[in-house]
Coordinates of C-alpha atoms and ligand atoms in Angstrom, one line a residue:
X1 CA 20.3 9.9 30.8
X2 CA 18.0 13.1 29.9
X3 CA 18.8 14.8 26.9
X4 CA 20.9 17.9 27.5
X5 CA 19.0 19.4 24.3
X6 CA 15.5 21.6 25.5
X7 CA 13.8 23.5 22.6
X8 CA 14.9 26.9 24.4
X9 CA 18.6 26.3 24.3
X10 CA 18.2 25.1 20.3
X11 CA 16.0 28.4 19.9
X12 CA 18.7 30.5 21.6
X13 CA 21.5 28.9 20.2
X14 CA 20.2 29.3 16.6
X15 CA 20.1 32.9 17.6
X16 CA 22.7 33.2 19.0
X17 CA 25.0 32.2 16.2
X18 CA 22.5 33.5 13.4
X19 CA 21.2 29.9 12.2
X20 CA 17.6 31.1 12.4
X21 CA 16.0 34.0 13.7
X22 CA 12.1 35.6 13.4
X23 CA 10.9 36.9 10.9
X24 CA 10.2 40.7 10.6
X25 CA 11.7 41.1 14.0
X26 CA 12.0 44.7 14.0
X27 CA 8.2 44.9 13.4
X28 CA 7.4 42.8 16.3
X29 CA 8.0 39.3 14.2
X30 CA 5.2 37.7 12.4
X31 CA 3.5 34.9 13.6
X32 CA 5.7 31.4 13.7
X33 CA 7.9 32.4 10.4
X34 CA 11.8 32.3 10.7
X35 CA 14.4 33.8 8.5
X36 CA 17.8 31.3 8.1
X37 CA 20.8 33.4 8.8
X38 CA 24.4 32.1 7.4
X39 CA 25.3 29.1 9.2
X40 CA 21.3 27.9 9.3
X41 CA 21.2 28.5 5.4
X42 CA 24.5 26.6 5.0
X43 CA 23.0 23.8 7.2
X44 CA 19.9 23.8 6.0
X45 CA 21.2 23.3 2.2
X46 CA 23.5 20.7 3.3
X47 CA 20.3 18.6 4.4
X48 CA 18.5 19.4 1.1
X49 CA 22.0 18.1 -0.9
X50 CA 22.1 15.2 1.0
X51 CA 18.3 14.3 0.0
X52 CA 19.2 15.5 -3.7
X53 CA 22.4 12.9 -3.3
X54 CA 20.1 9.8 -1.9
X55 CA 17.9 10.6 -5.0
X56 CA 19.8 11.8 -7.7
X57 CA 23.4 10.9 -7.6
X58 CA 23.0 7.8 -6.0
X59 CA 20.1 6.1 -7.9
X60 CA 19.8 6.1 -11.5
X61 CA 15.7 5.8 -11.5
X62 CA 14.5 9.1 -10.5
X63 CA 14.4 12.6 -11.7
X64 CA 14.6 16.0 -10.9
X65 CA 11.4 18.9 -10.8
X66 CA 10.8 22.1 -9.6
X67 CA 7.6 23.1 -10.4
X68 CA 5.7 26.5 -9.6
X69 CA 4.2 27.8 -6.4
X70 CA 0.9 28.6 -8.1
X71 CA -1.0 26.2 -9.7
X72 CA -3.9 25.9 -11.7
X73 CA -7.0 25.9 -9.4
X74 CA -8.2 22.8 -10.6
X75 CA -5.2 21.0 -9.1
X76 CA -6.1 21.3 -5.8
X77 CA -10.3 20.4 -6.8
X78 CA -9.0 17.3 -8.1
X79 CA -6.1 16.9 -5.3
X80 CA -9.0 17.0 -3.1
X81 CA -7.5 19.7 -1.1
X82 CA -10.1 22.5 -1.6
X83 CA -12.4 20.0 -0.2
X84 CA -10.7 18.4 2.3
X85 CA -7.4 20.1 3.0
X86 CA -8.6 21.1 6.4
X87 CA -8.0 20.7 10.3
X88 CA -10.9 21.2 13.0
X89 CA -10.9 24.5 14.9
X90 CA -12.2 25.7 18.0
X91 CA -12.0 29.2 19.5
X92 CA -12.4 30.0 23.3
X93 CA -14.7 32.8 24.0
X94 CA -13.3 33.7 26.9
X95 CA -9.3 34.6 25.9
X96 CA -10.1 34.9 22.3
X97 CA -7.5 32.5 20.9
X98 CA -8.1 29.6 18.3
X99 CA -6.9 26.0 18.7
X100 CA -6.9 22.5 17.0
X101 CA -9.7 21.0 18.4
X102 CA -7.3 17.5 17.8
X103 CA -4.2 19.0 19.5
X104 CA -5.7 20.5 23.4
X105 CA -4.1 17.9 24.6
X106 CA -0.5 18.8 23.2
X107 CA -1.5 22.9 23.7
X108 CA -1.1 24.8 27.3
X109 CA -4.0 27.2 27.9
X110 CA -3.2 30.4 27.2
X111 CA -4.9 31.9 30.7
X112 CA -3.4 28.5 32.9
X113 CA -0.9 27.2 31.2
X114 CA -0.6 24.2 33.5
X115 CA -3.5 23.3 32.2
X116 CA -4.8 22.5 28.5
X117 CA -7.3 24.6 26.3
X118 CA -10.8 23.4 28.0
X119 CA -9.5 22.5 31.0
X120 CA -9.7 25.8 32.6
X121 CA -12.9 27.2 35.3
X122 CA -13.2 29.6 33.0
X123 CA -12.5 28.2 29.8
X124 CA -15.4 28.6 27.0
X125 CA -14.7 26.4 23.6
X126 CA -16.9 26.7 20.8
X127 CA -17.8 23.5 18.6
X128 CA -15.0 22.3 16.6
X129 CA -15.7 23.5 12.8
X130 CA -13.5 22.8 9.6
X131 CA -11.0 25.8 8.7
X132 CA -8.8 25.1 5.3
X133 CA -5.5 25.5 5.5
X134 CA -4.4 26.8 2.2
X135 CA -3.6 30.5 1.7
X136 CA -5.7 32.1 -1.0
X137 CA -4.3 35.0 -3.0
X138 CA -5.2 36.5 -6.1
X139 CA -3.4 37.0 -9.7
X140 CA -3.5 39.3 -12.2
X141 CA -5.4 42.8 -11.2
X142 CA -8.8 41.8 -11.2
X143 CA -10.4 40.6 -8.1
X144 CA -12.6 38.0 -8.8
X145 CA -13.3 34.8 -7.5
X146 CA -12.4 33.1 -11.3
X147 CA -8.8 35.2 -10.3
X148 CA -8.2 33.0 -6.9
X149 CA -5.4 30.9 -7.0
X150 CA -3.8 28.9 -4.3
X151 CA -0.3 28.9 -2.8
X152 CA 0.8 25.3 -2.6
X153 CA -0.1 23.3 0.6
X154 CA 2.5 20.6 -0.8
X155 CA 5.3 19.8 -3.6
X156 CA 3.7 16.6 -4.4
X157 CA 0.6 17.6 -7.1
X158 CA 3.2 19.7 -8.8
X159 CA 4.8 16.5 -9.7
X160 CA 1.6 14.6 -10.0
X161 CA 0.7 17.7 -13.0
X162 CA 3.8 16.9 -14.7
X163 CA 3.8 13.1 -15.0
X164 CA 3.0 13.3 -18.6
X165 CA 5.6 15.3 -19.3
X166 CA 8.6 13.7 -17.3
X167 CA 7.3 10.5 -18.6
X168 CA 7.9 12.1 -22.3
X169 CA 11.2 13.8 -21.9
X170 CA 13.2 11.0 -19.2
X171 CA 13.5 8.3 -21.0
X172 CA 12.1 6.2 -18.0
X173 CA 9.7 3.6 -16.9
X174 CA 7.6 2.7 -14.0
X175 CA 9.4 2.0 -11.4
X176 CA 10.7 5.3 -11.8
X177 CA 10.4 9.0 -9.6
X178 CA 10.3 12.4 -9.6
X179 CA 11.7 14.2 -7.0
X180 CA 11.3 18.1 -6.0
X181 CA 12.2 20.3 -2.5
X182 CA 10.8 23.5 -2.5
X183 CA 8.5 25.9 0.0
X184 CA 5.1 25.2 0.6
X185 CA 2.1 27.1 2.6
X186 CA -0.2 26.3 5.5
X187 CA -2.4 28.4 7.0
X188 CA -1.6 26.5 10.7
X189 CA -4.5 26.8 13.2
X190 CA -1.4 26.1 16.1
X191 CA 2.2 26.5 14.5
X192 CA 4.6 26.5 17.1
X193 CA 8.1 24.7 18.3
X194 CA 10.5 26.8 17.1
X195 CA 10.6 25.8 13.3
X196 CA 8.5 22.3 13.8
X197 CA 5.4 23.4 12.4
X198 CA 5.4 27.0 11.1
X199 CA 3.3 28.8 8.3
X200 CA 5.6 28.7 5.4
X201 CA 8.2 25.9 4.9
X202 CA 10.2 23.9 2.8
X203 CA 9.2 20.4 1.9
X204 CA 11.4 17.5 0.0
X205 CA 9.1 14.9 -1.6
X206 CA 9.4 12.3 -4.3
X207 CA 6.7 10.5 -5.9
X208 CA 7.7 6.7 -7.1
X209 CA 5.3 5.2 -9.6
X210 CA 5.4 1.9 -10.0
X211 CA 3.6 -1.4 -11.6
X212 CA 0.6 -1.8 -9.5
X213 CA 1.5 -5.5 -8.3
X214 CA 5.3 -3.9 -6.9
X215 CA 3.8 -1.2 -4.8
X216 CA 3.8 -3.5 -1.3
X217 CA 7.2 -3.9 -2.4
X218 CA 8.4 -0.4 -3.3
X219 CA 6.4 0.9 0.2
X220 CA 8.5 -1.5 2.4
X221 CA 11.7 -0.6 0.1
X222 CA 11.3 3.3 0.9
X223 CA 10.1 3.0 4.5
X224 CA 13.4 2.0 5.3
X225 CA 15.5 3.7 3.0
X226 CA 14.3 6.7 4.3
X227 CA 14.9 5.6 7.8
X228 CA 17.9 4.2 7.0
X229 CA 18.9 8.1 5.1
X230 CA 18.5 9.6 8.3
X231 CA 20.8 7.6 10.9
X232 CA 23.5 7.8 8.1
X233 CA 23.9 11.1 8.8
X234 CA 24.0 10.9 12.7
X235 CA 20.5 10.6 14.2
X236 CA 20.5 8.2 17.0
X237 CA 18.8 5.1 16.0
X238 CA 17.3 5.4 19.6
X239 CA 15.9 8.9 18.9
X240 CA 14.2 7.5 15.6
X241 CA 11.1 5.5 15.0
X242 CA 8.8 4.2 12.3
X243 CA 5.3 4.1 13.0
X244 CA 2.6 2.6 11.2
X245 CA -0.6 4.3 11.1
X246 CA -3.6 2.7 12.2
X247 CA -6.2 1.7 9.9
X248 CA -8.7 4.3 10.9
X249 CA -5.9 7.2 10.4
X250 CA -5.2 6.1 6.7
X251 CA -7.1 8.0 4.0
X252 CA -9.2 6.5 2.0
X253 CA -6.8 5.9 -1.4
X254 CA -3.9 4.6 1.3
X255 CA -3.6 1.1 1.2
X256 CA -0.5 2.2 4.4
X257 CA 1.0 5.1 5.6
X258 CA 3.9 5.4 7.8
X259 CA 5.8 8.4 9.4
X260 CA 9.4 8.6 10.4
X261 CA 9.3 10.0 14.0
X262 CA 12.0 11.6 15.5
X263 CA 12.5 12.0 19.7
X264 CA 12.4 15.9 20.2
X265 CA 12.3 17.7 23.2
X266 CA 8.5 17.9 22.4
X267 CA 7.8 14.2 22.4
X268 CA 7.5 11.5 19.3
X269 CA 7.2 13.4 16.6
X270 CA 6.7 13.2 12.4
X271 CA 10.0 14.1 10.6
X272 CA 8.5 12.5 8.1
X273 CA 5.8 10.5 6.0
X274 CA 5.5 7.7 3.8
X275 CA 2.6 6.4 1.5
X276 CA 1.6 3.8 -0.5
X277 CA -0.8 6.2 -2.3
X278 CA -2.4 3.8 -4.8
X279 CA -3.1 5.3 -8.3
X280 CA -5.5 8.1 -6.5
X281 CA -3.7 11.2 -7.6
X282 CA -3.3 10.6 -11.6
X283 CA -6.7 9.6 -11.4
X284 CA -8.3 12.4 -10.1
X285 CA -6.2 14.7 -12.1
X286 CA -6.6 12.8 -15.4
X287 CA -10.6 13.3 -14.8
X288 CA -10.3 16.8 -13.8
X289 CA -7.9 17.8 -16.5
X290 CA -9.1 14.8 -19.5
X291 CA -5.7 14.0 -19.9
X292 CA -4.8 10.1 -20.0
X293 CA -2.2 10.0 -17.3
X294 CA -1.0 6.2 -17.8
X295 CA 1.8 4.2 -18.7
X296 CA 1.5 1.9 -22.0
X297 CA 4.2 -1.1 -21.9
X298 CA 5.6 -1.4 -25.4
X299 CA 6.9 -5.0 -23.9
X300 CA 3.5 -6.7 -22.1
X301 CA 1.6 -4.3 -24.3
X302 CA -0.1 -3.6 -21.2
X303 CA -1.8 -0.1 -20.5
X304 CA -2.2 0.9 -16.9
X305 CA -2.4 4.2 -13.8
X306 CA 1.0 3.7 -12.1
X307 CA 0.8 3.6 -8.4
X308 CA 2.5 5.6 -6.4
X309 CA 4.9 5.4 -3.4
X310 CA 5.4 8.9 -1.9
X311 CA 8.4 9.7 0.9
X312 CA 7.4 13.3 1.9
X313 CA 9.9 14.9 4.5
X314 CA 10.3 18.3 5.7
X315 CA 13.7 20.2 4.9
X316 CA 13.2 22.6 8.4
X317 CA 12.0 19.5 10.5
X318 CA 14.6 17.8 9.2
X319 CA 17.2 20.7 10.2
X320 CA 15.7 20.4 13.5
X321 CA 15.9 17.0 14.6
X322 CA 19.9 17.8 13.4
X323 CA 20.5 20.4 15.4
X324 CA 18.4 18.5 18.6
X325 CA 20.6 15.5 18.1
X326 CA 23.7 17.1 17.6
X327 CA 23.4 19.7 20.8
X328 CA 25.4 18.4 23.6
X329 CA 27.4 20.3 26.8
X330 CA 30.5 19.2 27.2
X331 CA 32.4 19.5 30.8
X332 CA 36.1 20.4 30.0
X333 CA 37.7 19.9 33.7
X334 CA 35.7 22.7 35.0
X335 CA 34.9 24.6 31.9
X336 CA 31.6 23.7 29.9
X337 CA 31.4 24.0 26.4
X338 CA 28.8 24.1 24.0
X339 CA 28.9 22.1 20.6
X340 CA 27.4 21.1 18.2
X341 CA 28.4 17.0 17.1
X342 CA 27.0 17.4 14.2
X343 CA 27.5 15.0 11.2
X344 CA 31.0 16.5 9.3
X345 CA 28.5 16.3 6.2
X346 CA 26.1 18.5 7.4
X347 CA 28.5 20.7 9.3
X348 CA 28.1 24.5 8.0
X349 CA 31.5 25.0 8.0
X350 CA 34.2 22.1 7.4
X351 CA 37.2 23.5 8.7
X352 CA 38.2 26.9 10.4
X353 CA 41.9 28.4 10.0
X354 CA 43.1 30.5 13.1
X355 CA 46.3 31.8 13.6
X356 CA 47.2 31.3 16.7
X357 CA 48.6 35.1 17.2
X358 CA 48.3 38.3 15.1
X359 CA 51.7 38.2 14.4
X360 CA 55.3 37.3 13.7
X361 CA 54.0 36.1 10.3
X362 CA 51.2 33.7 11.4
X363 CA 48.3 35.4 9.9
X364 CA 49.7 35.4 6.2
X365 CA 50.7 31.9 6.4
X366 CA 46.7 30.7 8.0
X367 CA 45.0 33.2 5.3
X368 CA 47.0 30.8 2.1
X369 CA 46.0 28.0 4.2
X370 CA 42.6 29.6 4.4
X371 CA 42.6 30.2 0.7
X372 CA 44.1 26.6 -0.4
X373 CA 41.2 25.0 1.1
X374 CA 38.0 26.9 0.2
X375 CA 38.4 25.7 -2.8
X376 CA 37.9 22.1 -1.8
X377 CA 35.4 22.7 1.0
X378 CA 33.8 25.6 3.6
X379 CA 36.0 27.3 5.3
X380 CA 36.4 29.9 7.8
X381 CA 39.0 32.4 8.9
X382 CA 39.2 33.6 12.2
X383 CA 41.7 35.6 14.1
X384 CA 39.7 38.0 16.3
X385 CA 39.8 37.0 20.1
X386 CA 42.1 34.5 22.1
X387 CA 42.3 31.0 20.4
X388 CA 39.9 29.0 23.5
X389 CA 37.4 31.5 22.5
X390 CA 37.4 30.9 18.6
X391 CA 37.4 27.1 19.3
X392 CA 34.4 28.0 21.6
X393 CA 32.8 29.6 18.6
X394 CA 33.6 26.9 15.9
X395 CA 32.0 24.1 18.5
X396 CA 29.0 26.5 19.1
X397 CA 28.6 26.1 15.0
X398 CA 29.5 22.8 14.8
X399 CA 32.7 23.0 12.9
X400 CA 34.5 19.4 12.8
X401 CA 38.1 20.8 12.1
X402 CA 40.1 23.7 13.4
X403 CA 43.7 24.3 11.8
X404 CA 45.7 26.3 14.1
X405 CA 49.0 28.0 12.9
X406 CA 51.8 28.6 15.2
X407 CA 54.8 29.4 15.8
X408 CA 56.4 26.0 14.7
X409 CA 54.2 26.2 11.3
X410 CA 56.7 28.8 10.1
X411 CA 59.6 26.6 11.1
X412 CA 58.5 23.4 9.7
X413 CA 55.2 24.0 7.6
X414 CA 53.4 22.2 10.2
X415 CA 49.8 22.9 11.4
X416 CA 47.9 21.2 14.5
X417 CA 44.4 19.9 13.2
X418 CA 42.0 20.2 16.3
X419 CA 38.8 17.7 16.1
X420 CA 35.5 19.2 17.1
X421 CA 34.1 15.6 19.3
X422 CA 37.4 14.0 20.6
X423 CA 39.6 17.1 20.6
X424 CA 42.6 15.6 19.9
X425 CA 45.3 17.6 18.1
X426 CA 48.1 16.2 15.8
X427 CA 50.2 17.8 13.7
X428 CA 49.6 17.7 10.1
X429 CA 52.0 18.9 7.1
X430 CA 50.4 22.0 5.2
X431 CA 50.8 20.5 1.8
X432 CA 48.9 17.1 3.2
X433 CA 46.1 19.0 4.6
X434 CA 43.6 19.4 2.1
X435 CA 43.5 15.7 1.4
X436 CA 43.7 14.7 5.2
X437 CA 40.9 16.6 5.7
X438 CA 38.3 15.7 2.4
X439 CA 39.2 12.3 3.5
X440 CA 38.4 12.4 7.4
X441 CA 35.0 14.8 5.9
X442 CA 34.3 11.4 3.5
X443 CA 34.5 8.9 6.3
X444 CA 31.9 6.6 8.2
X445 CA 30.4 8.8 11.5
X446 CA 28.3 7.8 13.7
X447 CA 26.9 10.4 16.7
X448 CA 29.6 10.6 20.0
X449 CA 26.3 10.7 21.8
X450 CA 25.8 7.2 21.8
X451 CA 28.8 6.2 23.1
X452 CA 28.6 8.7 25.7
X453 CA 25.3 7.3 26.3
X454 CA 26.6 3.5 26.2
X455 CA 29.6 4.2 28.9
X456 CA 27.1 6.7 31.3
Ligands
LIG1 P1 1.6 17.1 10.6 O1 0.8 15.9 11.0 O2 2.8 17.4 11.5 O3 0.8 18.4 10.4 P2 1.5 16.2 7.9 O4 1.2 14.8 8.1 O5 0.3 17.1 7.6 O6 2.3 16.8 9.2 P3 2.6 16.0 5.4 O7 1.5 16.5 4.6 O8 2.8 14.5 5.3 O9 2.6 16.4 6.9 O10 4.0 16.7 4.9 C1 5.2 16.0 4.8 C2 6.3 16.7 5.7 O11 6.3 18.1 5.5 C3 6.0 16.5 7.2 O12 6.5 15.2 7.6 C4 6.9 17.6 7.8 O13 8.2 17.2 7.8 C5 6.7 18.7 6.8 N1 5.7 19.6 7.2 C6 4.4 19.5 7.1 N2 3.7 20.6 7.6 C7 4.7 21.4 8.1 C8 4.7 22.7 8.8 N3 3.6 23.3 9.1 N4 5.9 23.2 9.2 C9 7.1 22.5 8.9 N5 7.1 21.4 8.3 C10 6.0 20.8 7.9

């Protein structure tokens, strides 16, 4: 069965509903950078809390960073990335425009777009030449080339700078990891798909070091962990895929690489990549920087470079593939619907409280409902428009609970508790409802989607 999902209904229902929008839109938008509205920031930081939990709260050998945008310049000579950080460019003379000389075959031609960049009569490409992707600004007043500084193409040397001192302050030993989520820059030749690959985006990486004889280990460990993070909160194992790179697409200091791919409307795609890294990046920056960047074993007296195991994921990818998975159209006996079956912990809002009219007393009664539970989780309060329509609404946003107060509430402090994927209603006591609901939030879920797909 196709996939109801397309990339234009996720863009216009992101839009519609204020998850993401451009940038700068009433200057004409800048190119491929999106602002999160409400319900895309809420989402968007449930995905981040749910890596933070896999990391932090649920593992006891890894720790917390957030380290600055800029960085000393030498980080990125010894990172390699000044160097190397680079993708191969062409331009057409004929239309102007600039491609990825190793992505034509993924990019329509801008004059026939049935065709790719090349392909065209009139088409006109230049030789493919390196272009770096790392934005270059300047600090402090003077503009200099000893002033240029870098803003960070990833999260991961900001960790790799700090090993010293996490080492110093944690109280841990290899295998141990530091973990950080916060934006990083590309200059992209071709951004594009929506929030897929844009200019300016948020990355959530963690850098394991370990003994050098446990990396094998510790790479097959977090190859499926990772995975395994990612169908625990819905994705569709047969959406998801782990692929191993080919020897020839490894660089040099990998020993393996593999990326999580996810099924978009796009094609296989990366969500994510793992690598066994080797000790590469504290040895480059203990040479650059003269620092010993090592671990000394008080036990085996032994002195060695950690190795390091790095799971480097994408917080707007991430939100994507989410939103892709969960999408679905819904036939209600004649009346469609669309919703969004998203996992209850990612869900924006938990639980919306709508009275079922603005009156005889219903509206005070939902609004101490409303108030009871915000405290326990995010809620909503909604009593504009006729009750199919806010339902409508909360399923466009993906909320997994709607509380309803009627008529009968007032008689009996009864409420009916709507679910977002079955829509069943029952009838729950007010003073049970916070706890029905934190429990219902708390348990196992797996995507409706794959049944549906299973009995299609
Ligand atoms: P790609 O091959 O798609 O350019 P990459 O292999 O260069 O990605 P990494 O350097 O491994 O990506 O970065 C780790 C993760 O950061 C990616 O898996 C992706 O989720 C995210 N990411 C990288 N570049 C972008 C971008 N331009 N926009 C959004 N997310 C990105």
């Amino acid at each position: 069965m196709p996939d109801t999902a397309t990339m234009d209904k996720i863009v216009a229902l992101c839009k519609r509903r204020g998850f993401i929008f451009a940038s700068s839109e009433i200057y004409g938008g800048l190119g491929s950078t999106y602002d999160y509205g409400h319900y895309g920031v809420l989402l968007k930081t449930n995905v981040k809390n749910e890596w933070w939990r896999a990391m932090l709260q649920e593992r006891d050998d890894i720790v917390a960073l957030d380290s600055a945008i800029l960085q000393h310049p030498r980080t990125w000579e010894a990172s390699g990335h000044l160097a190397g950080f680079t993708d191969p460019m062409v331009d057409c003379r004929t239309c102007g425009q600039r491609f990825r000389a190793d992505h034509l075959q993924d990019l329509p031609c801008p004059q026939k777009p049935s065709k790719h960049p090349g392909e065209g009569p009139s088409c006109d490409l230049t030789e493919a030449r390196d272009f770096n992707l790392m934005f270059e600004t300047t600090m402090g007043p003077v503009k200099d080339s000893g002033a240029t500084v870098y803003l960070r193409p990833e999260t991961a040397q900001g960790i790799f700078v700090n090993f010293k001192n996490v080492l110093q302050f944690s109280r841990k030993k290899p295998p141990f990891g530091i973990a950080q989520i916060g934006k990083s820059f590309r200059n992209e030749i071709t951004p594009g798909n929506f929030v897929f690959r844009t200019r300016e985006f948020e990355q959530m990486e963690m850098e394991f070091f370990v003994p050098p004889a446990e990396a094998a280990q510790w790479y097959a460990f977090w190859k499926q962990a990772r995975h395994d993070w990612y169908t625990e909160l819905g994705l569709r194992d047969d959406h998801l895929r782990m692929r191993e790179h080919d020897p020839d697409e490894l660089s040099h200091y990998s020993s393996g690489t593999a990326d999580v791919e996810y099924l978009f409307p796009i094609g296989w795609s990366e969500l994510e990549g793992i690598a066994n890294r080797g000790n590469f990046d504290l040895t480059q920056h203990s040479e650059y920087s003269g620092q010993k960047l090592e671990y000394f074993d008080p036990q085996t007296k032994e002195r060695y470079v950690p190795h390091v195991i790095e799971p480097a994921a994408g917080a707007d990818r991430a939100t994507l593939a989410f939103l892709v998975d969960a999408y679905d159209e819904d036939d209600l006996g004649g009346e469609q619907r669309t919703v969004l079956k998203l996992h209850p912990r990612l869900a924006p809002v938990k639980v919306a409280v709508l009275p079922l009219v603005r009156k005889d007393g219903q509206p005070e009664v939902a609004r101490e409902i409303f108030t009871a539970l915000r405290g326990r989780m995010q809620a909503e309060y909604d009593e504009g428009g006729s009750v199919g329509k806010r339902y409508r609404r909360q399923d466009e946003i993906g909320t997994p609970f709607c509380v309803t107060v009627d008529h009968q509430t007032l008689e009996d402090r009864t409420v009916t508790v709507r679910e977002r994927d079955t829509l069943t209603q029952e009838r729950v006591a007010i003073d049970d409802l916070a706890d029905t609901l934190a429990a219902r939030l708390a348990a196992p879920w797996q995507s409706p989607k794959l049944g549906a797909a299973a009995s299609g």
